[in-house]
PDB file of C-alpha atoms and ligand atoms in Angstrom:
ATOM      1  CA  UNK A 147      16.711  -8.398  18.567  1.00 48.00           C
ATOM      2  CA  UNK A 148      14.613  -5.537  18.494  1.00 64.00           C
ATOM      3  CA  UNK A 149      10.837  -6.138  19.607  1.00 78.00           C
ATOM      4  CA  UNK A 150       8.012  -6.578  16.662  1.00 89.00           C
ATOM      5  CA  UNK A 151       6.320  -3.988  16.253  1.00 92.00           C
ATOM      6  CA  UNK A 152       2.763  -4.848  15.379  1.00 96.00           C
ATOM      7  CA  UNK A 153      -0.833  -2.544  14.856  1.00 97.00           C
ATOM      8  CA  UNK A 154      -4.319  -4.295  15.643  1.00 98.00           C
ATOM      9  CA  UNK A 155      -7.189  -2.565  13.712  1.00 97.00           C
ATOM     10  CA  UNK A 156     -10.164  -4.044  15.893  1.00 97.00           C
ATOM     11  CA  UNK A 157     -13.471  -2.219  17.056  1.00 96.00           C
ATOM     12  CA  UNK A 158     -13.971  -4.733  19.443  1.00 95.00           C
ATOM     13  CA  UNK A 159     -12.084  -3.167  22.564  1.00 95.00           C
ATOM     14  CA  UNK A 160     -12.057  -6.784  24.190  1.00 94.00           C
ATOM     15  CA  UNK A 161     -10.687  -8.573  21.313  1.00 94.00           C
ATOM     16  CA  UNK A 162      -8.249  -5.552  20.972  1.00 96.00           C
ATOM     17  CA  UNK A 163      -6.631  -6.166  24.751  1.00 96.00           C
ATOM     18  CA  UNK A 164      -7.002  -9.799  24.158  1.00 95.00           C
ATOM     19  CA  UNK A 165      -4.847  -9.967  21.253  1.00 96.00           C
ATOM     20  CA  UNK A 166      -2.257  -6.853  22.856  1.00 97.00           C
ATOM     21  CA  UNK A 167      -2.124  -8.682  25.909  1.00 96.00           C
ATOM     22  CA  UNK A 168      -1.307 -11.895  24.112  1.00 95.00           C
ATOM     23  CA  UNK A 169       1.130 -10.718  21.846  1.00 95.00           C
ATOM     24  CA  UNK A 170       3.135  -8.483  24.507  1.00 95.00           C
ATOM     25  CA  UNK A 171       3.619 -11.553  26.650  1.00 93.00           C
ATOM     26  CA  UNK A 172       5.508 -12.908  23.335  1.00 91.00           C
ATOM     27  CA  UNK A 173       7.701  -9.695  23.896  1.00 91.00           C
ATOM     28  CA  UNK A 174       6.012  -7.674  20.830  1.00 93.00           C
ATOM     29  CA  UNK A 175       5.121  -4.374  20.980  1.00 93.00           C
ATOM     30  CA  UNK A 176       1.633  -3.767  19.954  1.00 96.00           C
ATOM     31  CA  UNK A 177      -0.365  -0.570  19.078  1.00 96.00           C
ATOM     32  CA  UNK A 178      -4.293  -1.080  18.838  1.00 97.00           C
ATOM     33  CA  UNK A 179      -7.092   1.328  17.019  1.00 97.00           C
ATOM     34  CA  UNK A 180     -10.169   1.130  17.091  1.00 96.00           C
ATOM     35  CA  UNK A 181     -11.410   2.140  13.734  1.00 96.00           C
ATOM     36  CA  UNK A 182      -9.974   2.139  10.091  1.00 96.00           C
ATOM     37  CA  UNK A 183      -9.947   5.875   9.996  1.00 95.00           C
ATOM     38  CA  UNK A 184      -7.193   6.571  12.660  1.00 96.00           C
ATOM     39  CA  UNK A 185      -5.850   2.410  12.095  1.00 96.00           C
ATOM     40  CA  UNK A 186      -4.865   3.247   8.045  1.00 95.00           C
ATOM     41  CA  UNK A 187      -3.523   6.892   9.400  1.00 94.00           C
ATOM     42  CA  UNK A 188      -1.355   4.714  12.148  1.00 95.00           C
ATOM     43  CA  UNK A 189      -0.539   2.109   9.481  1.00 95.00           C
ATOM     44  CA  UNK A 190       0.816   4.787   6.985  1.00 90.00           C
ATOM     45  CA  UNK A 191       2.982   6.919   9.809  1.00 87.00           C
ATOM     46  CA  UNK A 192       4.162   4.081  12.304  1.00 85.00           C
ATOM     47  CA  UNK A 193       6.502   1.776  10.793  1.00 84.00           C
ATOM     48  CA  UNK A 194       5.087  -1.280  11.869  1.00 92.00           C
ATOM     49  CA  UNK A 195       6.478  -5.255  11.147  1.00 91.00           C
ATOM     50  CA  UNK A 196       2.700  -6.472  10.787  1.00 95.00           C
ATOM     51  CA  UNK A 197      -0.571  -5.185  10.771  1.00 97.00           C
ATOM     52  CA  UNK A 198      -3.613  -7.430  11.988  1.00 97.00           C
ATOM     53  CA  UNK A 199      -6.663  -5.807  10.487  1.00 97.00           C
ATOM     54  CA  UNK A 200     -10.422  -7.160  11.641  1.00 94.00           C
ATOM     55  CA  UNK A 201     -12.673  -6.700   8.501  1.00 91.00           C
ATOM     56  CA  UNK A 202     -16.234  -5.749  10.233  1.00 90.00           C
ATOM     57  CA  UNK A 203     -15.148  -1.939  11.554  1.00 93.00           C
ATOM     58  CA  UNK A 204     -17.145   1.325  11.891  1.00 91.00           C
ATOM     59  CA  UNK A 205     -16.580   3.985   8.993  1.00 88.00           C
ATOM     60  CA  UNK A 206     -13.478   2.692   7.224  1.00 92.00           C
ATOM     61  CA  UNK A 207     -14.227  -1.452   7.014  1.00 92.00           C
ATOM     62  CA  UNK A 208     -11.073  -3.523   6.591  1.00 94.00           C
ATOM     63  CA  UNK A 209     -10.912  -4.267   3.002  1.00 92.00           C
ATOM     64  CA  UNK A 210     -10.989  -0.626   2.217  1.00 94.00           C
ATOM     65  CA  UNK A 211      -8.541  -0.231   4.928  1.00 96.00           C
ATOM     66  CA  UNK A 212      -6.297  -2.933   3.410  1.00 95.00           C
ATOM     67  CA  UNK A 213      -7.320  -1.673  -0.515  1.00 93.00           C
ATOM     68  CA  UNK A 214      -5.839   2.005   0.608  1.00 93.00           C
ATOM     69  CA  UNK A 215      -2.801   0.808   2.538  1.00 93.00           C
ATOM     70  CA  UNK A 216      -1.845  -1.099  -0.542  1.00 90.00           C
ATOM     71  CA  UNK A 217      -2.960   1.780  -2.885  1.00 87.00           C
ATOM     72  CA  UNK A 218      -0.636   3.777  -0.496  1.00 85.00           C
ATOM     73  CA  UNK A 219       2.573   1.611  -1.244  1.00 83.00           C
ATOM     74  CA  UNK A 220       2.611   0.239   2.539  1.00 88.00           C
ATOM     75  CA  UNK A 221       4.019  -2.727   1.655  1.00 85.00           C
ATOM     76  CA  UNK A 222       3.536  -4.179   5.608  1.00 91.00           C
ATOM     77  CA  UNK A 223       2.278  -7.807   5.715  1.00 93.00           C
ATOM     78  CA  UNK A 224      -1.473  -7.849   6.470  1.00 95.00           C
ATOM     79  CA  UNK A 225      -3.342 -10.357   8.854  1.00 95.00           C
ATOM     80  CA  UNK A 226      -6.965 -10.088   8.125  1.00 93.00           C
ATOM     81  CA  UNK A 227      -9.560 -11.199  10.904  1.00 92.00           C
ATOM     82  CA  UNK A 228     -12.800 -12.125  10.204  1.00 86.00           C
ATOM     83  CA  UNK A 229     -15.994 -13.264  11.794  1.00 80.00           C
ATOM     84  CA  UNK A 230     -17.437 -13.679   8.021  1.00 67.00           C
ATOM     85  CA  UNK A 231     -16.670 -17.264   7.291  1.00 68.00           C
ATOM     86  CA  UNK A 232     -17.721 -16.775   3.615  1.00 72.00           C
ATOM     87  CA  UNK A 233     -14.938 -17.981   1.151  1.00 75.00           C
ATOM     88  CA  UNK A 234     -16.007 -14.506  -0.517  1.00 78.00           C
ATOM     89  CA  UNK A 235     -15.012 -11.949   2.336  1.00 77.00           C
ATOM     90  CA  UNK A 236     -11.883 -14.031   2.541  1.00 76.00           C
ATOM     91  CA  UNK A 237     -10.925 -14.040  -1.316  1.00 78.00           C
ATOM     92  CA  UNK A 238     -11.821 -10.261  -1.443  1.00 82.00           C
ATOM     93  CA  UNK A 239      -9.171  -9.641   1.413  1.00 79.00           C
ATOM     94  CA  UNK A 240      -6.603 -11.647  -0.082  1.00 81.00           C
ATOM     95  CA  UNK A 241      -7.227  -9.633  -3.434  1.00 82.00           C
ATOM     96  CA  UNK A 242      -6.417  -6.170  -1.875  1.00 84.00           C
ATOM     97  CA  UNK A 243      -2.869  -7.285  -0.875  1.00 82.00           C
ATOM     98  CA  UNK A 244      -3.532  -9.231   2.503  1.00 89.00           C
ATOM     99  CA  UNK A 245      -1.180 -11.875   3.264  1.00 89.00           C
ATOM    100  CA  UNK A 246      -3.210 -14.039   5.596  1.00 89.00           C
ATOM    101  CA  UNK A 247      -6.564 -14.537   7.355  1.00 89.00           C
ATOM    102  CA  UNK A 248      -7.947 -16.116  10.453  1.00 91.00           C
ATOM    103  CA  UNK A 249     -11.241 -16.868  10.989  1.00 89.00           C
ATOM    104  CA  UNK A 250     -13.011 -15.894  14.306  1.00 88.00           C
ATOM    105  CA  UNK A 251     -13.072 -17.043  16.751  1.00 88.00           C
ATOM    106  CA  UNK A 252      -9.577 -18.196  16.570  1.00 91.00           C
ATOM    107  CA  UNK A 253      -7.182 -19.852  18.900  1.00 91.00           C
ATOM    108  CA  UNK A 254      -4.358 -17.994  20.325  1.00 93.00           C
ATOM    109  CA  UNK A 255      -1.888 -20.190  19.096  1.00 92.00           C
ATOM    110  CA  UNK A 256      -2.647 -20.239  15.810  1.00 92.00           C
ATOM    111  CA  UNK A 257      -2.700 -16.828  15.539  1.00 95.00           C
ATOM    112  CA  UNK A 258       0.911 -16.536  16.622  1.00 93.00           C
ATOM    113  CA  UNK A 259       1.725 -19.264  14.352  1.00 91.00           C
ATOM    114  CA  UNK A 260       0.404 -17.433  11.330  1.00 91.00           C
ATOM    115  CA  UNK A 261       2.204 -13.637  12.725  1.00 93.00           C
ATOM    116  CA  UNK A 262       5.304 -15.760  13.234  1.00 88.00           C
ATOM    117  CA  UNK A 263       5.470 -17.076   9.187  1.00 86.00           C
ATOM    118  CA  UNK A 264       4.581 -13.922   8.222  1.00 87.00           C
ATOM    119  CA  UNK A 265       7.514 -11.974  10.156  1.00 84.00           C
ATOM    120  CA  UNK A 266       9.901 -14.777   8.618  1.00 78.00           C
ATOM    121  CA  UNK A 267       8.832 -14.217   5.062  1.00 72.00           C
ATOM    122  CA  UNK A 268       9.101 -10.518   5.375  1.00 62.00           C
ATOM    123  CA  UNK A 269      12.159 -10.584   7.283  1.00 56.00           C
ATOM    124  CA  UNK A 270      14.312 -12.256   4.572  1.00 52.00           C
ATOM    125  CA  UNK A 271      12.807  -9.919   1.846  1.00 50.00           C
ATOM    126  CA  UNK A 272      11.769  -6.435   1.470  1.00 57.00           C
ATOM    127  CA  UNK A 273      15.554  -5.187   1.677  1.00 66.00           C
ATOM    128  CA  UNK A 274      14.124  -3.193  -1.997  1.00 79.00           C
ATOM    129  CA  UNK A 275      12.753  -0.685   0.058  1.00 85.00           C
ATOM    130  CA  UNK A 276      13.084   2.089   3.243  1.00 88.00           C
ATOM    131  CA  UNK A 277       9.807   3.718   4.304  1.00 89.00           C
ATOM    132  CA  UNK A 278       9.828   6.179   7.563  1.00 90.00           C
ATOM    133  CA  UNK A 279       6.219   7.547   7.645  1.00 89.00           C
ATOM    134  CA  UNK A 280       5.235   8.729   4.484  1.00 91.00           C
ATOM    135  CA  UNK A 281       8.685   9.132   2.784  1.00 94.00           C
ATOM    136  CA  UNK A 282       9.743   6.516   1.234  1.00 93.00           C
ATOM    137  CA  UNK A 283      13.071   5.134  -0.660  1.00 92.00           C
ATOM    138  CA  UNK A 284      13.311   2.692  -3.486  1.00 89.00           C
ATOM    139  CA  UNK A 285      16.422   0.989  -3.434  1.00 84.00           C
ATOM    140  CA  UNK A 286      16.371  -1.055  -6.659  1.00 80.00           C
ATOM    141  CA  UNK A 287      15.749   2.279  -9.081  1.00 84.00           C
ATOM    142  CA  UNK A 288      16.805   4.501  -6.494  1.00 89.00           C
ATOM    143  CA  UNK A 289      13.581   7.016  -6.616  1.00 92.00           C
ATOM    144  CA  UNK A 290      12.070   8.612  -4.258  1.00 96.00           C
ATOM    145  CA  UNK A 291       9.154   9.591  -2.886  1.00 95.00           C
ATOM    146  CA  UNK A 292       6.701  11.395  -0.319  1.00 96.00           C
ATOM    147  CA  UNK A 293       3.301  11.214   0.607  1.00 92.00           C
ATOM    148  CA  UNK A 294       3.111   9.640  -2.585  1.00 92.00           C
ATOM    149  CA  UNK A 295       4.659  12.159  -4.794  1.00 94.00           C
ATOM    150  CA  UNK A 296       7.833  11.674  -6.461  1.00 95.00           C
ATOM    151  CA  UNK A 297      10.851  13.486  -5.220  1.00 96.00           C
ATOM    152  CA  UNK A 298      13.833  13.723  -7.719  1.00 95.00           C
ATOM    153  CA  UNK A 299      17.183  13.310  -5.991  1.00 95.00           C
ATOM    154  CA  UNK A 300      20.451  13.424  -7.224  1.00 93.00           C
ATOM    155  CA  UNK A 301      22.536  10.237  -7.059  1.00 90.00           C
ATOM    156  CA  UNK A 302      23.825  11.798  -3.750  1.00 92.00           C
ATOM    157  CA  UNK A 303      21.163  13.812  -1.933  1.00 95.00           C
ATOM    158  CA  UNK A 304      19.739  10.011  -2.516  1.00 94.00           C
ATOM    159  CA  UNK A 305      23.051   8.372  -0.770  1.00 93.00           C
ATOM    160  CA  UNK A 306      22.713  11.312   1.883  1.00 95.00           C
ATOM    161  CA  UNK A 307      18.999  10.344   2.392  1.00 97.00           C
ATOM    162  CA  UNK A 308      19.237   6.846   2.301  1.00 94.00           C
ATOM    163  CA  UNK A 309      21.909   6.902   5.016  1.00 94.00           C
ATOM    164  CA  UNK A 310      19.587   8.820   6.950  1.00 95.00           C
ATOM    165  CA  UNK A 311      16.978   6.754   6.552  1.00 93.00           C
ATOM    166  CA  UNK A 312      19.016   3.954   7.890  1.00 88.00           C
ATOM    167  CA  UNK A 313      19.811   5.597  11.072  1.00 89.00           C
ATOM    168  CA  UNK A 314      16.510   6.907  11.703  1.00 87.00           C
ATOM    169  CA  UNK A 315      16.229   8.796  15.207  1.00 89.00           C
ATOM    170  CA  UNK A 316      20.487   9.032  15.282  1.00 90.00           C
ATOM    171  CA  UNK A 317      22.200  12.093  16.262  1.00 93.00           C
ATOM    172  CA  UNK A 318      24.792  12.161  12.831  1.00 94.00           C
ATOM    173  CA  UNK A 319      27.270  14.340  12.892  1.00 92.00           C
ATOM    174  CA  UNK A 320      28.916  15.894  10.268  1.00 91.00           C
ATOM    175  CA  UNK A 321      32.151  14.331  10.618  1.00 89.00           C
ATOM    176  CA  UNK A 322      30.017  10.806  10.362  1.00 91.00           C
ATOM    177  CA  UNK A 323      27.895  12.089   7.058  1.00 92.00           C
ATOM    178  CA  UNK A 324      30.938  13.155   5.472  1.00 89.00           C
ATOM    179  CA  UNK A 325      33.039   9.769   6.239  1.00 88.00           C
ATOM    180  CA  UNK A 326      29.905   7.643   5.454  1.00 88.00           C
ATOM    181  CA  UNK A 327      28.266   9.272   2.441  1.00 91.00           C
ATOM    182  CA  UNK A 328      31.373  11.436   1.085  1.00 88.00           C
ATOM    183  CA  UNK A 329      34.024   8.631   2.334  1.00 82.00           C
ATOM    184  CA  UNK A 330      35.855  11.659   2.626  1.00 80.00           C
ATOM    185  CA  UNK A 331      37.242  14.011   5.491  1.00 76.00           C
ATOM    186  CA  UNK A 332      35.155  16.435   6.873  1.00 71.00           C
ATOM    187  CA  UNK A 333      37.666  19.240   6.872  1.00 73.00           C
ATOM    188  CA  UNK A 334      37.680  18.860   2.919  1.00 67.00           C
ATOM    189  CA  UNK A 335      34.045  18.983   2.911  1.00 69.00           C
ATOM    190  CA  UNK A 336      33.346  21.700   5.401  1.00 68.00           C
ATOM    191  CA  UNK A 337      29.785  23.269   4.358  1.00 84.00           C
ATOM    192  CA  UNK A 338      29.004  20.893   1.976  1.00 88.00           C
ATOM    193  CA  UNK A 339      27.110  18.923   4.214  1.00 90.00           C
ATOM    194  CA  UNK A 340      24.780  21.846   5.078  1.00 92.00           C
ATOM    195  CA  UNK A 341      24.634  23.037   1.655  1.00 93.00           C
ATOM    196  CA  UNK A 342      23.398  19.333   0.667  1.00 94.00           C
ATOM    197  CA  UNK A 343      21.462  19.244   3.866  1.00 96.00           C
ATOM    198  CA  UNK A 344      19.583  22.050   2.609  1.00 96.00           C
ATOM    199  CA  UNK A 345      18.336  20.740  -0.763  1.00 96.00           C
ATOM    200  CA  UNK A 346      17.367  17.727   1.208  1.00 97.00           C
ATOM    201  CA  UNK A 347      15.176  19.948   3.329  1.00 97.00           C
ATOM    202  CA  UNK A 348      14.033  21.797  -0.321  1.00 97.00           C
ATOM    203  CA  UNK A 349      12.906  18.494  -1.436  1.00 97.00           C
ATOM    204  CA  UNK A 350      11.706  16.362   1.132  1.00 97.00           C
ATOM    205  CA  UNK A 351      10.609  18.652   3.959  1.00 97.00           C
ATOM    206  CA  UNK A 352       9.483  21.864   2.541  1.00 96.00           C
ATOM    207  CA  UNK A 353       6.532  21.143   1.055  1.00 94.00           C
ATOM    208  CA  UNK A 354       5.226  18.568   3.696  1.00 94.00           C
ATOM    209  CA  UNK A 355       4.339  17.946   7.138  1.00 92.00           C
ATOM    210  CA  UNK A 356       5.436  16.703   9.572  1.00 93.00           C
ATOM    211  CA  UNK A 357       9.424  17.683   9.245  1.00 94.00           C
ATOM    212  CA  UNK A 358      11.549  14.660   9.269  1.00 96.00           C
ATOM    213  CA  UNK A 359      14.833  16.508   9.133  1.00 97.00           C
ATOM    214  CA  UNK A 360      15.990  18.178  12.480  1.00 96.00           C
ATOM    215  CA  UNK A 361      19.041  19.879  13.185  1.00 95.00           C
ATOM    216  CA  UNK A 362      20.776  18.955  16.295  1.00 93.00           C
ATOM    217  CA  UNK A 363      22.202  21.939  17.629  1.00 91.00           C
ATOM    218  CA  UNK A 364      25.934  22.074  17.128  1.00 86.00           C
ATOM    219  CA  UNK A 365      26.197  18.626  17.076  1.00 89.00           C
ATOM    220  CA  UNK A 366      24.645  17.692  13.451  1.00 92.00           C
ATOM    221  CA  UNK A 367      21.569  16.189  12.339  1.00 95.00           C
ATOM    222  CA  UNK A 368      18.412  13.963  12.639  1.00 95.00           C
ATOM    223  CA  UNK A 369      16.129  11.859  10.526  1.00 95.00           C
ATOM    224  CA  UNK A 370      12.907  11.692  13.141  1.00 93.00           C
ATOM    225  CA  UNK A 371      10.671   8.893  12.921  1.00 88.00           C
ATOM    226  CA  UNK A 372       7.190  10.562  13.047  1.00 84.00           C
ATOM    227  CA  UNK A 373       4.875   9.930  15.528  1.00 74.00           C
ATOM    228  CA  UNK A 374       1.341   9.065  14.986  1.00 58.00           C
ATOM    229  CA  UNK A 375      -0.362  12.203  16.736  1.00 55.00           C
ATOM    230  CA  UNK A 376       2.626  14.498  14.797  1.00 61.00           C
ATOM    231  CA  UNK A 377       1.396  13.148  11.600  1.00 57.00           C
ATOM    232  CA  UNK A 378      -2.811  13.600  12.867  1.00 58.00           C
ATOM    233  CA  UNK A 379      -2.157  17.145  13.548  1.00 60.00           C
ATOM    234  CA  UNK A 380      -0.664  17.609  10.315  1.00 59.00           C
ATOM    235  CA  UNK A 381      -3.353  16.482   8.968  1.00 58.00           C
ATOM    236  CA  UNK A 382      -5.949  18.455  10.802  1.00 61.00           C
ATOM    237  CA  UNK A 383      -3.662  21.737   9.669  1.00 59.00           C
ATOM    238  CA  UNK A 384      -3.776  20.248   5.412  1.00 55.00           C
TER     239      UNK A 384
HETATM  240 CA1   CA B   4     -15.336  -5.968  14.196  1.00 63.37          CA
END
């Protein structure tokens, strides 16, 4: 099974490395920030299986991290941590699309018993939707959309892009595109892939950064999972 992936949003550095530390041990992999500025930018590019989000942070505080996540379509399950034991802080959490909370201080094991029922109840669900940084595929009225803007795909640029998006990081050839999304040949196909490969590019890429579709050098193509500091500079060039 591949490793959790999880993002801790926590000012407090020794909280942060207390929770990493505790949480690798489990075998997850975690990510920390620091602040909600550059947490919500890590949230929105990283692909994560959970997100633990303290509420008291500098600039950004968690529930406007957690209202803009939400706002943003991340649809990630959201642990809130909070010193505030007010019913109120806890309620307004909740109310921006959080799926849990934890008081602090907290101990460890309940923690991972409230990460562990979350990862279960998103694990059997969410199969409606495939997000890779900003782009983002619904599978139930096949639309699409990035960065928040729709994208209008035919029925097969979306078949082409949703097998992509299912093999994120793959080297696919164009032998494998054509078998998989054409379930045809490729000699029948020959430049059709490109030429389809191309609108792709048109509609998904052209406009936005950073570029998700990569051509592998006579071998085919690749759907690259952005990286966090890929998707800051971007950002710093908008
Ligand atoms: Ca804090």
């Amino acid at each position: 099974m591949m490793a959790m992936r999880v993002l801790v949003i926590e000012d407090e550095q020794k909280m942060a490395d207390l929770i990493k530390r505790g949480l690798e041990e489990e075998g997850m992999q975690i990510e920390t920030a620091f602040d909600g500025e550059t947490g919500a930018q890590a949230a929105l590019t990283g692909n994560h299986d959970l997100i633990i989000l303290d509420l008291g942070l500098p600039g950004r505080d968690g529930l406007q991290v957690a209202h803009d996540l939400r706002e943003g379509g991340l649809k990630t399950p959201i642990l809130i941590l909070t010193a505030q034991d007010s019913t109120e802080m806890k309620v307004a959490g909740l109310d921006t699309g959080a799926d849990d909370y934890l008081t602090k201080p907290f101990a460890f094991a309940e923690l991972l018993a409230r990460i562990r029922a979350l990862l279960r109840r998103t694990h059997t669900e969410d199969t409606t939707k495939i997000q890779i940084g900003d782009l983002v595929l619904n599978l139930i009225n096949r639309r699409a959309s990035r960065a928040g803007k729709e994208v209008q795909l035919t029925n097969k640029e979306f078949s082409l892009l949703e097998y992509f998006m299912r093999h994120p990081d793959e080297i696919l050839s164009r032998e494998t595109l054509s078998e998989k999304v054409w379930e045809e040949t490729f000699d029948t196909l020959t430049n059709v892939i490109d030429v389809y490969i191309n609108y792709l590019r048109n509609k998904v890429d052209r406009n936005y950064e950073p570029k998700l579709i990569h051509t592998v050098r006579g071998i085919g193509y690749m759907l690259k999972t952005p990286s966090v500091e890929s998707q800051m500079v971007a950002e710093a060039k908008a």
